[in-house]
Amino acid sequence: MTNKSTPHHVAIVMDGNGRWASRRFLPRIAGHKQGVDALKRCARACDARGIKVLTVFAFSSENWQRPQEEVSGLMDLFALALGREVPQLKADGVQLRFIGERQGLSSRVLKGIELAESATAANQQLVLNVCFNYGGRWDIVQAAARVAAQGLAMTEQSLSQMMALAHVPDPDLVIRTGGEQRISNFLLWQSAYSEFFFSDKLWPDFDEAELDLAIQTYGQRDRRFGKVSGQRDAVSLPTGSN
Ligand code: FPP
């Protein structure tokens, strides 16, 4: 059910998996496994609320610096989860997109990404952008390089059109779980006019009630987009129209 205060595009920094596991004397990867389940629940809940785009930060450019055991555990989990979840996501009308630098990923992960994208490309119900080996600065640099390579004038519009999320409008609402209040190199360009909601819940504990609180809080904000009052549009403008 959509209403005026339902965000069209929600983006999430899924933080707190490691702490969730440590508090239970479990290895960190157990928290990431719970994180996959939390993501599945969240995607369903977003769809049920009429949200059309969900973008999540699954692995940052900086996450390679974590202990080797955690990095390889995350890569395994990612490849396994893709193989396991794609049929259901396809049936649910979810279009999967992977956003980030593909160079440096293993052939197993790359194959999973390509299969998931092609299997769900025609779906329209919910676009799920998974930011993987992604950084906001990487995105700005790769977009600038593409603008330059094509000999285009460097403008906000030309840059926006080359950004990795050019297929969706900018996020209306950015949620970060886990209690920290920072952006951590996520959607630096696209979040220029997003509303932010910081949750103390650890990502595996993020539930429908917390999503509803975030949406309700968002609905109470006065989005001015740099103007004096009133909304610029019912939903965000495409990223090329800032
Ligand atoms: C941050 O928590 C979380 C991550 C770096 C990984 C998030 C990944 C998933 C939820 C799995 C996604 C999988 C698919 C298939 C999309 P943290 O480890 O920084 O937690 P901490 O702050 O408590 O240490």
PDB file of C-alpha atoms and ligand atoms in Angstrom, residues 13-22 28 31-39 56-60 63 66 70 74 77-82 85 96 98 128 130-132 176 178 180 202-203, ligand 1:
ATOM      1  CA  VAL A  13      23.852   0.325   5.375  1.00  0.00           C
ATOM      2  CA  MET A  14      23.368  -3.097   6.970  1.00  0.00           C
ATOM      3  CA  ASP A  15      25.702  -2.664   9.945  1.00  0.00           C
ATOM      4  CA  GLY A  16      26.032  -4.739  13.097  1.00  0.00           C
ATOM      5  CA  ASN A  17      26.319  -8.355  11.907  1.00  0.00           C
ATOM      6  CA  GLY A  18      29.673  -8.860  13.635  1.00  0.00           C
ATOM      7  CA  ARG A  19      28.437  -7.493  16.975  1.00  0.00           C
ATOM      8  CA  TRP A  20      25.275  -9.593  16.745  1.00  0.00           C
ATOM      9  CA  ALA A  21      27.469 -12.699  16.474  1.00  0.00           C
ATOM     10  CA  SER A  22      30.046 -11.642  19.110  1.00  0.00           C
ATOM     11  CA  ARG A  28      31.344 -13.131  12.843  1.00  0.00           C
ATOM     12  CA  GLY A  31      26.136 -12.733  11.985  1.00  0.00           C
ATOM     13  CA  HIS A  32      26.506 -12.270   8.240  1.00  0.00           C
ATOM     14  CA  LYS A  33      24.395 -15.402   7.659  1.00  0.00           C
ATOM     15  CA  GLN A  34      21.672 -13.898   9.834  1.00  0.00           C
ATOM     16  CA  GLY A  35      22.180 -10.717   7.822  1.00  0.00           C
ATOM     17  CA  VAL A  36      21.176 -12.506   4.621  1.00  0.00           C
ATOM     18  CA  ASP A  37      17.932 -13.648   6.299  1.00  0.00           C
ATOM     19  CA  ALA A  38      17.301 -10.109   7.552  1.00  0.00           C
ATOM     20  CA  LEU A  39      17.782  -8.840   3.995  1.00  0.00           C
ATOM     21  CA  VAL A  56      21.873  -2.327   0.198  1.00  0.00           C
ATOM     22  CA  PHE A  57      25.557  -2.066   1.075  1.00  0.00           C
ATOM     23  CA  ALA A  58      26.770  -5.692   1.151  1.00  0.00           C
ATOM     24  CA  PHE A  59      30.555  -5.346   0.701  1.00  0.00           C
ATOM     25  CA  SER A  60      32.512  -2.133   0.537  1.00  0.00           C
ATOM     26  CA  ASN A  63      35.985  -4.515   3.413  1.00  0.00           C
ATOM     27  CA  ARG A  66      39.090  -7.330   7.052  1.00  0.00           C
ATOM     28  CA  GLU A  70      36.044 -13.080   7.147  1.00  0.00           C
ATOM     29  CA  LEU A  74      31.650 -13.369   3.009  1.00  0.00           C
ATOM     30  CA  LEU A  77      28.206 -16.742   1.708  1.00  0.00           C
ATOM     31  CA  PHE A  78      27.489 -14.366  -1.139  1.00  0.00           C
ATOM     32  CA  ALA A  79      27.985 -17.040  -3.837  1.00  0.00           C
ATOM     33  CA  LEU A  80      25.921 -19.575  -1.868  1.00  0.00           C
ATOM     34  CA  ALA A  81      23.119 -17.127  -1.131  1.00  0.00           C
ATOM     35  CA  LEU A  82      22.911 -16.147  -4.792  1.00  0.00           C
ATOM     36  CA  GLU A  85      17.831 -17.373  -3.375  1.00  0.00           C
ATOM     37  CA  LEU A  96      18.592  -7.993  -8.907  1.00  0.00           C
ATOM     38  CA  PHE A  98      24.929  -5.665  -8.580  1.00  0.00           C
ATOM     39  CA  LEU A 128      17.128  -4.765  -5.404  1.00  0.00           C
ATOM     40  CA  VAL A 130      23.246  -4.983  -4.061  1.00  0.00           C
ATOM     41  CA  CYS A 131      26.322  -2.797  -3.656  1.00  0.00           C
ATOM     42  CA  PHE A 132      29.206  -5.243  -3.679  1.00  0.00           C
ATOM     43  CA  ARG A 176      21.915   2.829   8.754  1.00  0.00           C
ATOM     44  CA  GLY A 178      24.086  -0.699  14.162  1.00  0.00           C
ATOM     45  CA  GLU A 180      26.839   4.459  14.035  1.00  0.00           C
ATOM     46  CA  LEU A 202      21.930  -4.503  14.784  1.00  0.00           C
ATOM     47  CA  TRP A 203      21.169  -5.530  11.195  1.00  0.00           C
TER      48      TRP A 203
HETATM   49  C1  FPP B   1      28.387  -4.906   8.307  1.00  0.00           C
HETATM   50  O1  FPP B   1      28.377  -5.483   9.583  1.00  0.00           O
HETATM   51  C2  FPP B   1      27.968  -5.897   7.313  1.00  0.00           C
HETATM   52  C3  FPP B   1      28.719  -6.330   6.262  1.00  0.00           C
HETATM   53  C4  FPP B   1      30.077  -5.831   5.981  1.00  0.00           C
HETATM   54  C5  FPP B   1      28.243  -7.361   5.354  1.00  0.00           C
HETATM   55  C6  FPP B   1      26.768  -7.315   5.061  1.00  0.00           C
HETATM   56  C7  FPP B   1      26.432  -8.473   4.259  1.00  0.00           C
HETATM   57  C8  FPP B   1      25.274  -9.141   4.325  1.00  0.00           C
HETATM   58  C9  FPP B   1      24.131  -8.785   5.188  1.00  0.00           C
HETATM   59  C10 FPP B   1      25.118 -10.316   3.435  1.00  0.00           C
HETATM   60  C11 FPP B   1      24.614  -9.853   2.093  1.00  0.00           C
HETATM   61  C12 FPP B   1      24.475 -11.015   1.222  1.00  0.00           C
HETATM   62  C13 FPP B   1      23.874 -11.010   0.025  1.00  0.00           C
HETATM   63  C14 FPP B   1      23.666 -12.274  -0.695  1.00  0.00           C
HETATM   64  C15 FPP B   1      23.395  -9.759  -0.593  1.00  0.00           C
HETATM   65  P1  FPP B   1      29.743  -5.540  10.390  1.00  0.00           P
HETATM   66  O2  FPP B   1      30.417  -6.821  10.064  1.00  0.00           O
HETATM   67  O3  FPP B   1      30.556  -4.313  10.117  1.00  0.00           O
HETATM   68  O4  FPP B   1      29.218  -5.550  11.853  1.00  0.00           O
HETATM   69  P2  FPP B   1      29.926  -4.881  13.135  1.00  0.00           P
HETATM   70  O5  FPP B   1      29.904  -3.394  12.924  1.00  0.00           O
HETATM   71  O6  FPP B   1      29.045  -5.313  14.266  1.00  0.00           O
HETATM   72  O7  FPP B   1      31.309  -5.463  13.227  1.00  0.00           O
END
